[in-house]
Amino acid sequence: MGAGGDTAAPGPLHIIGHDDAGCIAGAVRLPAEGEGFQTIHLSRSSFWGAPSTIAGIEELGREAHAAGLGDLYVEDVARPRGGPLPGGHVAHELGLDADVGLDVTPKRTLTAAEREAVELPSMVRADQRGVDPAHWSPQVVTLLHIAAGLPGVDRILVNAAIKKELCDTVQGDSAWLRMIRPWYDHSAHMHIHFRCPAGQHDCVDIPPQPAGDSCDATLQWWFDQLSAPPQPAKPYHPKPLPVACKAMMDAP
Ligand SMILES: [Zn+2]
């Protein structure tokens, strides 16, 4: 990280690159807490993002609170200038992503030390084939529905067992399920990804999702993997940052 790595790169909003190799100038920091949310894991998380992302997280907190849900725990958003997060955590490089816990039970406001120690409960059974009734509730569905309707949201990644539960149980309007995509892990938190803000021509969106709610064979694939022979883990190689990002990272 360059000389100015702990501060936002100054100037107007400028987002460069892809979600897994990019950077941002003009980022703003999410407050430590707000209506309906508290940030956690402060020593290892980073809470900077595009102004529209930060506004989206605050909107999520407000709407969740208005719906009677307990405070949301928010962890990684992005570093002050984007780029890779520590620990091999992929994506989150453009200030357009946020990880939000799925636990919506009532909570008091925690101290900084308590926030450090929060462990988000998994919503998924140990066998990964369904949600865990000890933690899952209709209120989690409410949270996911609110998140899917946030302005500018592109997709929300959750464990395949959570997606399957929505496919099996959501009645009536289910068009919003298209926004909810199955992914590895993500059993205790959802990963919210926002599209590039308008006018950010150096910001590259992820290709659009296929049409439909994806409650189909593409979802079954995830469960077929659970009984497939284990594959050797692939080593993680971060992609190189765009050249323009190196200058942004190194600027004071
Ligand atoms: Zn994430």
PDB file of C-alpha atoms and ligand atoms in Angstrom:
ATOM      1  CA  MET A   1       0.000   0.000   0.000  1.00  0.00           C
ATOM      2  CA  GLY A   2       1.358   3.398  -0.966  1.00  0.00           C
ATOM      3  CA  ALA A   3       1.949   6.548   1.025  1.00  0.00           C
ATOM      4  CA  GLY A   4      -1.683   7.568   1.033  1.00  0.00           C
ATOM      5  CA  GLY A   5      -3.113   4.101   1.467  1.00  0.00           C
ATOM      6  CA  ASP A   6      -5.029   4.860   4.644  1.00  0.00           C
ATOM      7  CA  THR A   7      -6.903   7.790   3.181  1.00  0.00           C
ATOM      8  CA  ALA A   8      -9.233   8.115   0.234  1.00  0.00           C
ATOM      9  CA  ALA A   9      -7.630   9.278  -2.994  1.00  0.00           C
ATOM     10  CA  PRO A  10      -8.821  12.882  -3.331  1.00  0.00           C
ATOM     11  CA  GLY A  11     -10.852  14.316  -6.123  1.00  0.00           C
ATOM     12  CA  PRO A  12     -14.178  13.485  -7.695  1.00  0.00           C
ATOM     13  CA  LEU A  13     -15.429   9.928  -7.767  1.00  0.00           C
ATOM     14  CA  HIS A  14     -13.366   7.853 -10.206  1.00  0.00           C
ATOM     15  CA  ILE A  15     -13.691   4.072 -10.281  1.00  0.00           C
ATOM     16  CA  ILE A  16     -11.220   2.139 -12.434  1.00  0.00           C
ATOM     17  CA  GLY A  17     -11.166  -1.537 -13.380  1.00  0.00           C
ATOM     18  CA  HIS A  18     -12.994  -4.693 -12.387  1.00  0.00           C
ATOM     19  CA  ASP A  19     -14.415  -5.864  -9.099  1.00  0.00           C
ATOM     20  CA  ASP A  20     -11.415  -8.193  -8.642  1.00  0.00           C
ATOM     21  CA  ALA A  21      -8.743  -5.761  -9.909  1.00  0.00           C
ATOM     22  CA  GLY A  22      -9.456  -2.086  -9.522  1.00  0.00           C
ATOM     23  CA  CYS A  23      -9.460   1.069  -7.434  1.00  0.00           C
ATOM     24  CA  ILE A  24     -11.478   4.126  -6.474  1.00  0.00           C
ATOM     25  CA  ALA A  25     -10.857   7.836  -5.898  1.00  0.00           C
ATOM     26  CA  GLY A  26     -13.360   9.927  -3.993  1.00  0.00           C
ATOM     27  CA  ALA A  27     -14.452   7.101  -1.676  1.00  0.00           C
ATOM     28  CA  VAL A  28     -16.293   7.917   1.544  1.00  0.00           C
ATOM     29  CA  ARG A  29     -16.327   5.979   4.818  1.00  0.00           C
ATOM     30  CA  LEU A  30     -19.344   4.256   6.291  1.00  0.00           C
ATOM     31  CA  PRO A  31     -20.001   5.566   9.847  1.00  0.00           C
ATOM     32  CA  ALA A  32     -19.223   3.062  12.605  1.00  0.00           C
ATOM     33  CA  GLU A  33     -22.932   2.733  13.225  1.00  0.00           C
ATOM     34  CA  GLY A  34     -26.199   4.177  11.999  1.00  0.00           C
ATOM     35  CA  GLU A  35     -29.896   3.489  12.037  1.00  0.00           C
ATOM     36  CA  GLY A  36     -30.291  -0.268  11.831  1.00  0.00           C
ATOM     37  CA  PHE A  37     -26.622  -1.237  11.463  1.00  0.00           C
ATOM     38  CA  GLN A  38     -23.323  -1.596  13.322  1.00  0.00           C
ATOM     39  CA  THR A  39     -19.904  -2.241  11.791  1.00  0.00           C
ATOM     40  CA  ILE A  40     -17.911  -5.208  13.120  1.00  0.00           C
ATOM     41  CA  HIS A  41     -14.388  -6.633  12.967  1.00  0.00           C
ATOM     42  CA  LEU A  42     -13.004  -3.103  12.856  1.00  0.00           C
ATOM     43  CA  SER A  43      -9.334  -4.155  13.019  1.00  0.00           C
ATOM     44  CA  ARG A  44      -9.509  -6.347   9.925  1.00  0.00           C
ATOM     45  CA  SER A  45     -12.391  -4.848   7.952  1.00  0.00           C
ATOM     46  CA  SER A  46     -12.395  -1.711   5.843  1.00  0.00           C
ATOM     47  CA  PHE A  47     -15.435   0.450   5.332  1.00  0.00           C
ATOM     48  CA  TRP A  48     -14.782   2.761   2.378  1.00  0.00           C
ATOM     49  CA  GLY A  49     -16.898   2.819  -0.749  1.00  0.00           C
ATOM     50  CA  ALA A  50     -18.489   4.817  -3.523  1.00  0.00           C
ATOM     51  CA  PRO A  51     -20.931   7.358  -2.061  1.00  0.00           C
ATOM     52  CA  SER A  52     -23.788   5.421  -3.674  1.00  0.00           C
ATOM     53  CA  THR A  53     -22.623   2.197  -1.981  1.00  0.00           C
ATOM     54  CA  ILE A  54     -22.419   3.850   1.434  1.00  0.00           C
ATOM     55  CA  ALA A  55     -25.861   5.386   0.883  1.00  0.00           C
ATOM     56  CA  GLY A  56     -27.143   1.934  -0.114  1.00  0.00           C
ATOM     57  CA  ILE A  57     -25.870   0.329   3.101  1.00  0.00           C
ATOM     58  CA  GLU A  58     -27.432   3.116   5.167  1.00  0.00           C
ATOM     59  CA  GLU A  59     -30.703   2.685   3.260  1.00  0.00           C
ATOM     60  CA  LEU A  60     -30.588  -1.057   3.965  1.00  0.00           C
ATOM     61  CA  GLY A  61     -30.173  -0.342   7.687  1.00  0.00           C
ATOM     62  CA  ARG A  62     -33.069   2.121   7.714  1.00  0.00           C
ATOM     63  CA  GLU A  63     -35.423  -0.186   5.818  1.00  0.00           C
ATOM     64  CA  ALA A  64     -34.457  -3.202   7.928  1.00  0.00           C
ATOM     65  CA  HIS A  65     -35.056  -1.186  11.091  1.00  0.00           C
ATOM     66  CA  ALA A  66     -38.430   0.012   9.769  1.00  0.00           C
ATOM     67  CA  ALA A  67     -39.344  -3.624   9.059  1.00  0.00           C
ATOM     68  CA  GLY A  68     -38.672  -4.487  12.697  1.00  0.00           C
ATOM     69  CA  LEU A  69     -35.401  -6.360  12.148  1.00  0.00           C
ATOM     70  CA  GLY A  70     -32.510  -6.227  14.617  1.00  0.00           C
ATOM     71  CA  ASP A  71     -29.379  -4.256  13.779  1.00  0.00           C
ATOM     72  CA  LEU A  72     -27.388  -5.543  10.823  1.00  0.00           C
ATOM     73  CA  TYR A  73     -23.695  -6.295  11.279  1.00  0.00           C
ATOM     74  CA  VAL A  74     -21.660  -4.835   8.412  1.00  0.00           C
ATOM     75  CA  GLU A  75     -18.088  -5.911   7.703  1.00  0.00           C
ATOM     76  CA  ASP A  76     -15.868  -5.477   4.657  1.00  0.00           C
ATOM     77  CA  VAL A  77     -16.784  -2.798   2.129  1.00  0.00           C
ATOM     78  CA  ALA A  78     -13.452  -1.685   0.558  1.00  0.00           C
ATOM     79  CA  ARG A  79     -10.097  -0.100   1.387  1.00  0.00           C
ATOM     80  CA  PRO A  80      -9.890   3.710   1.186  1.00  0.00           C
ATOM     81  CA  ARG A  81      -8.610   3.486  -2.392  1.00  0.00           C
ATOM     82  CA  GLY A  82     -10.000   0.057  -3.229  1.00  0.00           C
ATOM     83  CA  GLY A  83      -7.627  -2.634  -4.449  1.00  0.00           C
ATOM     84  CA  PRO A  84      -7.207  -6.027  -2.789  1.00  0.00           C
ATOM     85  CA  LEU A  85      -8.433  -6.539   0.743  1.00  0.00           C
ATOM     86  CA  PRO A  86      -6.053  -8.326   3.123  1.00  0.00           C
ATOM     87  CA  GLY A  87      -6.322 -12.073   3.541  1.00  0.00           C
ATOM     88  CA  GLY A  88      -7.029 -13.088  -0.046  1.00  0.00           C
ATOM     89  CA  HIS A  89     -10.633 -11.854   0.150  1.00  0.00           C
ATOM     90  CA  VAL A  90     -11.633 -11.459  -3.504  1.00  0.00           C
ATOM     91  CA  ALA A  91     -13.775  -8.712  -5.070  1.00  0.00           C
ATOM     92  CA  HIS A  92     -14.479  -5.588  -2.970  1.00  0.00           C
ATOM     93  CA  GLU A  93     -11.851  -3.692  -5.032  1.00  0.00           C
ATOM     94  CA  LEU A  94     -14.036  -0.896  -6.447  1.00  0.00           C
ATOM     95  CA  GLY A  95     -16.008   0.277  -3.426  1.00  0.00           C
ATOM     96  CA  LEU A  96     -19.133  -1.331  -4.872  1.00  0.00           C
ATOM     97  CA  ASP A  97     -19.463  -4.327  -2.521  1.00  0.00           C
ATOM     98  CA  ALA A  98     -20.487  -4.867   1.068  1.00  0.00           C
ATOM     99  CA  ASP A  99     -20.663  -7.909   3.344  1.00  0.00           C
ATOM    100  CA  VAL A 100     -23.670  -7.823   5.661  1.00  0.00           C
ATOM    101  CA  GLY A 101     -24.510 -10.487   8.250  1.00  0.00           C
ATOM    102  CA  LEU A 102     -27.785 -12.363   7.820  1.00  0.00           C
ATOM    103  CA  ASP A 103     -28.515 -12.475  11.557  1.00  0.00           C
ATOM    104  CA  VAL A 104     -31.459 -10.128  12.131  1.00  0.00           C
ATOM    105  CA  THR A 105     -32.164 -10.975  15.762  1.00  0.00           C
ATOM    106  CA  PRO A 106     -32.474  -7.997  18.166  1.00  0.00           C
ATOM    107  CA  LYS A 107     -29.146  -6.589  19.333  1.00  0.00           C
ATOM    108  CA  ARG A 108     -27.935  -3.858  21.631  1.00  0.00           C
ATOM    109  CA  THR A 109     -25.241  -1.430  20.519  1.00  0.00           C
ATOM    110  CA  LEU A 110     -21.898  -3.159  21.069  1.00  0.00           C
ATOM    111  CA  THR A 111     -18.628  -1.659  22.299  1.00  0.00           C
ATOM    112  CA  ALA A 112     -15.650  -1.613  19.943  1.00  0.00           C
ATOM    113  CA  ALA A 113     -14.141  -4.617  21.754  1.00  0.00           C
ATOM    114  CA  GLU A 114     -17.377  -6.562  21.487  1.00  0.00           C
ATOM    115  CA  ARG A 115     -17.641  -5.778  17.778  1.00  0.00           C
ATOM    116  CA  GLU A 116     -14.218  -7.260  17.257  1.00  0.00           C
ATOM    117  CA  ALA A 117     -15.365 -10.582  18.683  1.00  0.00           C
ATOM    118  CA  VAL A 118     -18.725 -10.948  16.905  1.00  0.00           C
ATOM    119  CA  GLU A 119     -19.166 -14.312  15.245  1.00  0.00           C
ATOM    120  CA  LEU A 120     -21.901 -14.307  12.637  1.00  0.00           C
ATOM    121  CA  PRO A 121     -24.092 -17.406  12.929  1.00  0.00           C
ATOM    122  CA  SER A 122     -24.451 -19.603   9.852  1.00  0.00           C
ATOM    123  CA  MET A 123     -27.948 -19.851   8.412  1.00  0.00           C
ATOM    124  CA  VAL A 124     -27.060 -23.181   6.775  1.00  0.00           C
ATOM    125  CA  ARG A 125     -26.979 -26.719   8.190  1.00  0.00           C
ATOM    126  CA  ALA A 126     -23.642 -28.460   8.580  1.00  0.00           C
ATOM    127  CA  ASP A 127     -24.405 -30.711   5.582  1.00  0.00           C
ATOM    128  CA  GLN A 128     -24.843 -27.573   3.403  1.00  0.00           C
ATOM    129  CA  ARG A 129     -28.106 -28.935   1.944  1.00  0.00           C
ATOM    130  CA  GLY A 130     -30.596 -26.707   3.668  1.00  0.00           C
ATOM    131  CA  VAL A 131     -31.051 -23.782   6.006  1.00  0.00           C
ATOM    132  CA  ASP A 132     -30.678 -24.259   9.752  1.00  0.00           C
ATOM    133  CA  PRO A 133     -33.971 -23.648  11.549  1.00  0.00           C
ATOM    134  CA  ALA A 134     -32.006 -22.693  14.663  1.00  0.00           C
ATOM    135  CA  HIS A 135     -31.067 -19.436  12.890  1.00  0.00           C
ATOM    136  CA  TRP A 136     -33.175 -19.132   9.739  1.00  0.00           C
ATOM    137  CA  SER A 137     -36.444 -17.205   9.971  1.00  0.00           C
ATOM    138  CA  PRO A 138     -38.909 -15.332   7.738  1.00  0.00           C
ATOM    139  CA  GLN A 139     -37.162 -12.148   8.870  1.00  0.00           C
ATOM    140  CA  VAL A 140     -34.035 -13.229   6.981  1.00  0.00           C
ATOM    141  CA  VAL A 141     -36.181 -13.457   3.840  1.00  0.00           C
ATOM    142  CA  THR A 142     -37.395  -9.923   4.577  1.00  0.00           C
ATOM    143  CA  LEU A 143     -33.784  -8.724   4.781  1.00  0.00           C
ATOM    144  CA  LEU A 144     -32.843 -10.361   1.483  1.00  0.00           C
ATOM    145  CA  HIS A 145     -35.945  -8.911  -0.194  1.00  0.00           C
ATOM    146  CA  ILE A 146     -35.067  -5.401   1.019  1.00  0.00           C
ATOM    147  CA  ALA A 147     -31.457  -5.793  -0.155  1.00  0.00           C
ATOM    148  CA  ALA A 148     -32.572  -7.004  -3.598  1.00  0.00           C
ATOM    149  CA  GLY A 149     -34.556  -3.774  -4.024  1.00  0.00           C
ATOM    150  CA  LEU A 150     -31.791  -1.316  -3.123  1.00  0.00           C
ATOM    151  CA  PRO A 151     -31.078   1.318  -5.797  1.00  0.00           C
ATOM    152  CA  GLY A 152     -28.279   0.245  -8.134  1.00  0.00           C
ATOM    153  CA  VAL A 153     -27.927  -3.250  -6.699  1.00  0.00           C
ATOM    154  CA  ASP A 154     -26.513  -5.712  -9.227  1.00  0.00           C
ATOM    155  CA  ARG A 155     -26.610  -9.032  -7.351  1.00  0.00           C
ATOM    156  CA  ILE A 156     -26.490 -10.532  -3.900  1.00  0.00           C
ATOM    157  CA  LEU A 157     -24.404 -13.642  -3.261  1.00  0.00           C
ATOM    158  CA  VAL A 158     -25.591 -16.186  -0.696  1.00  0.00           C
ATOM    159  CA  ASN A 159     -24.962 -19.872  -0.017  1.00  0.00           C
ATOM    160  CA  ALA A 160     -26.803 -22.161  -2.448  1.00  0.00           C
ATOM    161  CA  ALA A 161     -28.854 -23.612   0.428  1.00  0.00           C
ATOM    162  CA  ILE A 162     -30.219 -20.121   1.137  1.00  0.00           C
ATOM    163  CA  LYS A 163     -31.089 -19.581  -2.503  1.00  0.00           C
ATOM    164  CA  LYS A 164     -32.808 -22.982  -2.572  1.00  0.00           C
ATOM    165  CA  GLU A 165     -34.849 -22.109   0.523  1.00  0.00           C
ATOM    166  CA  LEU A 166     -36.064 -18.925  -1.192  1.00  0.00           C
ATOM    167  CA  CYS A 167     -36.906 -20.841  -4.371  1.00  0.00           C
ATOM    168  CA  ASP A 168     -38.876 -23.391  -2.338  1.00  0.00           C
ATOM    169  CA  THR A 169     -40.781 -21.014  -0.073  1.00  0.00           C
ATOM    170  CA  VAL A 170     -41.247 -17.503  -1.508  1.00  0.00           C
ATOM    171  CA  GLN A 171     -44.864 -17.054  -2.551  1.00  0.00           C
ATOM    172  CA  GLY A 172     -46.355 -14.441  -4.858  1.00  0.00           C
ATOM    173  CA  ASP A 173     -43.915 -11.985  -6.422  1.00  0.00           C
ATOM    174  CA  SER A 174     -40.662 -13.890  -6.833  1.00  0.00           C
ATOM    175  CA  ALA A 175     -39.045 -11.734  -9.539  1.00  0.00           C
ATOM    176  CA  TRP A 176     -36.588 -10.405  -6.947  1.00  0.00           C
ATOM    177  CA  LEU A 177     -35.065 -13.878  -6.596  1.00  0.00           C
ATOM    178  CA  ARG A 178     -33.181 -13.124  -9.810  1.00  0.00           C
ATOM    179  CA  MET A 179     -30.963 -10.779  -7.793  1.00  0.00           C
ATOM    180  CA  ILE A 180     -30.092 -13.511  -5.285  1.00  0.00           C
ATOM    181  CA  ARG A 181     -27.284 -15.687  -6.660  1.00  0.00           C
ATOM    182  CA  PRO A 182     -25.825 -18.895  -5.208  1.00  0.00           C
ATOM    183  CA  TRP A 183     -22.149 -18.854  -4.311  1.00  0.00           C
ATOM    184  CA  TYR A 184     -19.569 -20.652  -2.166  1.00  0.00           C
ATOM    185  CA  ASP A 185     -19.718 -20.081   1.596  1.00  0.00           C
ATOM    186  CA  HIS A 186     -21.809 -16.956   2.297  1.00  0.00           C
ATOM    187  CA  SER A 187     -23.878 -18.862   4.844  1.00  0.00           C
ATOM    188  CA  ALA A 188     -23.522 -16.227   7.600  1.00  0.00           C
ATOM    189  CA  HIS A 189     -23.331 -13.071   5.479  1.00  0.00           C
ATOM    190  CA  MET A 190     -24.542 -11.857   2.122  1.00  0.00           C
ATOM    191  CA  HIS A 191     -22.272 -10.134  -0.358  1.00  0.00           C
ATOM    192  CA  ILE A 192     -24.071  -7.164  -1.920  1.00  0.00           C
ATOM    193  CA  HIS A 193     -22.658  -5.954  -5.233  1.00  0.00           C
ATOM    194  CA  PHE A 194     -23.705  -2.644  -6.774  1.00  0.00           C
ATOM    195  CA  ARG A 195     -23.383  -1.729 -10.457  1.00  0.00           C
ATOM    196  CA  CYS A 196     -20.927   0.927 -11.600  1.00  0.00           C
ATOM    197  CA  PRO A 197     -22.443   4.354 -10.854  1.00  0.00           C
ATOM    198  CA  ALA A 198     -23.654   6.382 -13.847  1.00  0.00           C
ATOM    199  CA  GLY A 199     -20.869   8.160 -15.730  1.00  0.00           C
ATOM    200  CA  GLN A 200     -18.057   5.926 -14.412  1.00  0.00           C
ATOM    201  CA  HIS A 201     -16.721   4.904 -17.812  1.00  0.00           C
ATOM    202  CA  ASP A 202     -13.535   3.289 -16.460  1.00  0.00           C
ATOM    203  CA  CYS A 203     -15.580   1.047 -14.153  1.00  0.00           C
ATOM    204  CA  VAL A 204     -16.295  -2.372 -15.662  1.00  0.00           C
ATOM    205  CA  ASP A 205     -19.531  -4.100 -14.652  1.00  0.00           C
ATOM    206  CA  ILE A 206     -19.794  -7.861 -14.202  1.00  0.00           C
ATOM    207  CA  PRO A 207     -21.641  -9.402 -17.171  1.00  0.00           C
ATOM    208  CA  PRO A 208     -25.383  -9.347 -16.540  1.00  0.00           C
ATOM    209  CA  GLN A 209     -27.080 -12.268 -14.879  1.00  0.00           C
ATOM    210  CA  PRO A 210     -29.116 -14.645 -17.014  1.00  0.00           C
ATOM    211  CA  ALA A 211     -32.834 -13.935 -17.173  1.00  0.00           C
ATOM    212  CA  GLY A 212     -35.124 -15.722 -14.772  1.00  0.00           C
ATOM    213  CA  ASP A 213     -34.999 -16.578 -11.091  1.00  0.00           C
ATOM    214  CA  SER A 214     -32.280 -19.305 -11.500  1.00  0.00           C
ATOM    215  CA  CYS A 215     -34.381 -21.735  -9.443  1.00  0.00           C
ATOM    216  CA  ASP A 216     -33.381 -24.454 -11.916  1.00  0.00           C
ATOM    217  CA  ALA A 217     -30.670 -26.954 -12.867  1.00  0.00           C
ATOM    218  CA  THR A 218     -27.998 -24.292 -12.395  1.00  0.00           C
ATOM    219  CA  LEU A 219     -28.941 -24.260  -8.726  1.00  0.00           C
ATOM    220  CA  GLN A 220     -28.917 -28.060  -8.461  1.00  0.00           C
ATOM    221  CA  TRP A 221     -25.310 -27.979  -9.724  1.00  0.00           C
ATOM    222  CA  TRP A 222     -24.197 -26.544  -6.375  1.00  0.00           C
ATOM    223  CA  PHE A 223     -25.686 -29.491  -4.498  1.00  0.00           C
ATOM    224  CA  ASP A 224     -24.243 -32.014  -6.928  1.00  0.00           C
ATOM    225  CA  GLN A 225     -20.807 -30.610  -6.039  1.00  0.00           C
ATOM    226  CA  LEU A 226     -21.339 -31.566  -2.401  1.00  0.00           C
ATOM    227  CA  SER A 227     -21.232 -35.259  -3.286  1.00  0.00           C
ATOM    228  CA  ALA A 228     -18.534 -34.935  -5.959  1.00  0.00           C
ATOM    229  CA  PRO A 229     -14.949 -36.016  -5.167  1.00  0.00           C
ATOM    230  CA  PRO A 230     -13.037 -33.154  -3.526  1.00  0.00           C
ATOM    231  CA  GLN A 231     -10.918 -31.058  -5.895  1.00  0.00           C
ATOM    232  CA  PRO A 232      -7.483 -29.817  -4.854  1.00  0.00           C
ATOM    233  CA  ALA A 233      -7.706 -26.184  -3.814  1.00  0.00           C
ATOM    234  CA  LYS A 234      -6.522 -23.786  -6.489  1.00  0.00           C
ATOM    235  CA  PRO A 235      -3.892 -21.309  -5.290  1.00  0.00           C
ATOM    236  CA  TYR A 236      -5.139 -17.743  -5.159  1.00  0.00           C
ATOM    237  CA  HIS A 237      -3.355 -15.356  -7.527  1.00  0.00           C
ATOM    238  CA  PRO A 238      -4.530 -11.763  -7.293  1.00  0.00           C
ATOM    239  CA  LYS A 239      -4.947 -10.121 -10.692  1.00  0.00           C
ATOM    240  CA  PRO A 240      -2.627  -7.196 -11.442  1.00  0.00           C
ATOM    241  CA  LEU A 241      -4.150  -3.768 -10.857  1.00  0.00           C
ATOM    242  CA  PRO A 242      -4.690  -1.477 -13.852  1.00  0.00           C
ATOM    243  CA  VAL A 243      -1.716   0.851 -14.377  1.00  0.00           C
ATOM    244  CA  ALA A 244      -3.848   3.895 -13.525  1.00  0.00           C
ATOM    245  CA  CYS A 245      -4.601   2.311 -10.146  1.00  0.00           C
ATOM    246  CA  LYS A 246      -0.912   2.026  -9.236  1.00  0.00           C
ATOM    247  CA  ALA A 247      -0.571   5.815  -9.585  1.00  0.00           C
ATOM    248  CA  MET A 248      -3.700   6.325  -7.510  1.00  0.00           C
ATOM    249  CA  MET A 249      -2.473   3.964  -4.774  1.00  0.00           C
ATOM    250  CA  ASP A 250       0.961   5.639  -4.592  1.00  0.00           C
ATOM    251  CA  ALA A 251      -0.279   9.257  -4.570  1.00  0.00           C
ATOM    252  CA  PRO A 252      -0.026  11.028  -1.205  1.00  0.00           C
TER     253      PRO A 252
HETATM  254 ZN    ZN B   1     -17.949 -10.029   0.081  1.00  0.00          ZN
END
